[in-house]
């Protein structure tokens, strides 16, 4: 994710960890995506209304998207409770990976 962010934000600069890219990607791929009941319910509802999509679609960059139509470049992320944490003031704050997506 850091590599992709760096490439998008600084396209004219060389990524400082480029020599470790494959190792970093292997560690990132090691974590299997997990789907929540909410995510599965949303996917089922979309299927029922005729919106065909890939579930847990993995982009060429290695990002896992909850539901996607790659050919139309439409993606849906279901942000349930695991996408947030409590900030120092007690308010919910979006976690880093959710904010990045």
PDB file of C-alpha atoms in Angstrom:
ATOM      1  CA  UNK A   1       0.000   0.000   0.000  1.00  0.00           C
ATOM      2  CA  UNK A   2       2.829   2.371   0.817  1.00  0.00           C
ATOM      3  CA  UNK A   3       4.427   1.678  -2.550  1.00  0.00           C
ATOM      4  CA  UNK A   4       1.200   2.447  -4.409  1.00  0.00           C
ATOM      5  CA  UNK A   5       0.652   5.622  -2.380  1.00  0.00           C
ATOM      6  CA  UNK A   6       4.221   6.753  -3.103  1.00  0.00           C
ATOM      7  CA  UNK A   7       3.815   6.068  -6.839  1.00  0.00           C
ATOM      8  CA  UNK A   8       0.566   8.037  -6.984  1.00  0.00           C
ATOM      9  CA  UNK A   9       1.758  10.994  -4.901  1.00  0.00           C
ATOM     10  CA  UNK A  10       5.305  11.236  -6.276  1.00  0.00           C
ATOM     11  CA  UNK A  11       5.257   9.763  -9.801  1.00  0.00           C
ATOM     12  CA  UNK A  12       8.561  11.365 -10.795  1.00  0.00           C
ATOM     13  CA  UNK A  13      10.522   9.967  -7.829  1.00  0.00           C
ATOM     14  CA  UNK A  14      11.991   6.529  -7.249  1.00  0.00           C
ATOM     15  CA  UNK A  15      10.368   4.562  -4.424  1.00  0.00           C
ATOM     16  CA  UNK A  16      13.069   4.224  -1.725  1.00  0.00           C
ATOM     17  CA  UNK A  17      12.118   0.613  -0.897  1.00  0.00           C
ATOM     18  CA  UNK A  18      11.846  -0.518  -4.522  1.00  0.00           C
ATOM     19  CA  UNK A  19      14.590  -3.102  -3.967  1.00  0.00           C
ATOM     20  CA  UNK A  20      12.316  -4.766  -1.356  1.00  0.00           C
ATOM     21  CA  UNK A  21       9.044  -4.453  -3.285  1.00  0.00           C
ATOM     22  CA  UNK A  22       8.538  -8.187  -3.922  1.00  0.00           C
ATOM     23  CA  UNK A  23       9.300  -9.070  -0.287  1.00  0.00           C
ATOM     24  CA  UNK A  24       6.911  -6.410   0.993  1.00  0.00           C
ATOM     25  CA  UNK A  25       4.194  -7.548  -1.400  1.00  0.00           C
ATOM     26  CA  UNK A  26       4.615 -11.170  -0.242  1.00  0.00           C
ATOM     27  CA  UNK A  27       4.069 -10.113   3.370  1.00  0.00           C
ATOM     28  CA  UNK A  28       1.071  -8.024   2.340  1.00  0.00           C
ATOM     29  CA  UNK A  29      -0.408 -10.938   0.344  1.00  0.00           C
ATOM     30  CA  UNK A  30       0.059 -13.242   3.332  1.00  0.00           C
ATOM     31  CA  UNK A  31      -2.939 -11.609   4.999  1.00  0.00           C
ATOM     32  CA  UNK A  32      -6.093 -13.117   3.564  1.00  0.00           C
ATOM     33  CA  UNK A  33      -9.003 -10.692   3.252  1.00  0.00           C
ATOM     34  CA  UNK A  34     -11.889 -11.420   5.576  1.00  0.00           C
ATOM     35  CA  UNK A  35     -15.448 -10.511   4.780  1.00  0.00           C
ATOM     36  CA  UNK A  36     -18.047  -9.469   7.313  1.00  0.00           C
ATOM     37  CA  UNK A  37     -21.703 -10.456   7.411  1.00  0.00           C
ATOM     38  CA  UNK A  38     -22.546  -6.853   6.462  1.00  0.00           C
ATOM     39  CA  UNK A  39     -20.265  -7.084   3.427  1.00  0.00           C
ATOM     40  CA  UNK A  40     -21.780 -10.405   2.340  1.00  0.00           C
ATOM     41  CA  UNK A  41     -25.312  -8.999   2.794  1.00  0.00           C
ATOM     42  CA  UNK A  42     -24.483  -5.949   0.663  1.00  0.00           C
ATOM     43  CA  UNK A  43     -22.970  -8.183  -2.046  1.00  0.00           C
ATOM     44  CA  UNK A  44     -26.062 -10.420  -2.035  1.00  0.00           C
ATOM     45  CA  UNK A  45     -28.368  -7.397  -2.298  1.00  0.00           C
ATOM     46  CA  UNK A  46     -26.368  -6.016  -5.231  1.00  0.00           C
ATOM     47  CA  UNK A  47     -26.541  -9.398  -6.965  1.00  0.00           C
ATOM     48  CA  UNK A  48     -30.322  -9.519  -6.411  1.00  0.00           C
ATOM     49  CA  UNK A  49     -30.783  -6.186  -8.177  1.00  0.00           C
ATOM     50  CA  UNK A  50     -28.660  -7.366 -11.091  1.00  0.00           C
ATOM     51  CA  UNK A  51     -25.335  -5.682 -10.363  1.00  0.00           C
ATOM     52  CA  UNK A  52     -22.821  -8.376 -11.277  1.00  0.00           C
ATOM     53  CA  UNK A  53     -19.516  -7.940  -9.512  1.00  0.00           C
ATOM     54  CA  UNK A  54     -16.379  -9.610  -8.250  1.00  0.00           C
ATOM     55  CA  UNK A  55     -16.343 -10.220  -4.496  1.00  0.00           C
ATOM     56  CA  UNK A  56     -13.048  -9.470  -2.688  1.00  0.00           C
ATOM     57  CA  UNK A  57     -11.484  -8.306  -5.937  1.00  0.00           C
ATOM     58  CA  UNK A  58      -7.711  -7.922  -5.828  1.00  0.00           C
ATOM     59  CA  UNK A  59      -6.273  -5.116  -7.936  1.00  0.00           C
ATOM     60  CA  UNK A  60      -3.019  -5.571  -9.873  1.00  0.00           C
ATOM     61  CA  UNK A  61      -1.375  -3.478  -7.129  1.00  0.00           C
ATOM     62  CA  UNK A  62      -2.499  -5.959  -4.467  1.00  0.00           C
ATOM     63  CA  UNK A  63      -5.363  -4.003  -2.893  1.00  0.00           C
ATOM     64  CA  UNK A  64      -8.426  -5.965  -1.858  1.00  0.00           C
ATOM     65  CA  UNK A  65     -11.696  -4.288  -2.863  1.00  0.00           C
ATOM     66  CA  UNK A  66     -14.919  -5.546  -1.258  1.00  0.00           C
ATOM     67  CA  UNK A  67     -16.925  -5.552  -4.499  1.00  0.00           C
ATOM     68  CA  UNK A  68     -15.856  -4.406  -7.929  1.00  0.00           C
ATOM     69  CA  UNK A  69     -16.661  -4.309 -11.601  1.00  0.00           C
ATOM     70  CA  UNK A  70     -13.124  -4.032 -12.976  1.00  0.00           C
ATOM     71  CA  UNK A  71     -14.306  -3.506 -16.547  1.00  0.00           C
ATOM     72  CA  UNK A  72     -16.287  -0.386 -15.527  1.00  0.00           C
ATOM     73  CA  UNK A  73     -13.789   0.651 -12.817  1.00  0.00           C
ATOM     74  CA  UNK A  74     -16.545   0.765 -10.195  1.00  0.00           C
ATOM     75  CA  UNK A  75     -15.694  -0.375  -6.678  1.00  0.00           C
ATOM     76  CA  UNK A  76     -17.707  -0.589  -3.467  1.00  0.00           C
ATOM     77  CA  UNK A  77     -16.177  -0.706  -0.010  1.00  0.00           C
ATOM     78  CA  UNK A  78     -18.360  -1.646   2.949  1.00  0.00           C
ATOM     79  CA  UNK A  79     -17.021   0.238   5.954  1.00  0.00           C
ATOM     80  CA  UNK A  80     -18.301  -1.536   9.031  1.00  0.00           C
ATOM     81  CA  UNK A  81     -16.996  -1.116  12.583  1.00  0.00           C
ATOM     82  CA  UNK A  82     -13.583  -2.676  11.889  1.00  0.00           C
ATOM     83  CA  UNK A  83     -12.730   0.280   9.631  1.00  0.00           C
ATOM     84  CA  UNK A  84     -12.704   2.711  12.569  1.00  0.00           C
ATOM     85  CA  UNK A  85     -11.084   3.190  15.951  1.00  0.00           C
ATOM     86  CA  UNK A  86     -11.739   5.564  18.836  1.00  0.00           C
ATOM     87  CA  UNK A  87      -9.639   8.701  18.722  1.00  0.00           C
ATOM     88  CA  UNK A  88      -8.196  10.466  21.743  1.00  0.00           C
ATOM     89  CA  UNK A  89     -11.331  12.618  22.016  1.00  0.00           C
ATOM     90  CA  UNK A  90     -13.603   9.548  21.989  1.00  0.00           C
ATOM     91  CA  UNK A  91     -14.853  10.138  18.436  1.00  0.00           C
ATOM     92  CA  UNK A  92     -14.572   7.479  15.756  1.00  0.00           C
ATOM     93  CA  UNK A  93     -11.647   7.912  13.377  1.00  0.00           C
ATOM     94  CA  UNK A  94     -11.184   6.129  10.043  1.00  0.00           C
ATOM     95  CA  UNK A  95      -8.245   3.701  10.200  1.00  0.00           C
ATOM     96  CA  UNK A  96      -5.290   4.107   7.843  1.00  0.00           C
ATOM     97  CA  UNK A  97      -6.058   1.420   5.256  1.00  0.00           C
ATOM     98  CA  UNK A  98      -9.678   2.576   4.948  1.00  0.00           C
ATOM     99  CA  UNK A  99      -8.602   6.189   4.546  1.00  0.00           C
ATOM    100  CA  UNK A 100      -6.109   5.154   1.851  1.00  0.00           C
ATOM    101  CA  UNK A 101      -8.765   3.304  -0.164  1.00  0.00           C
TER     102      UNK A 101
END
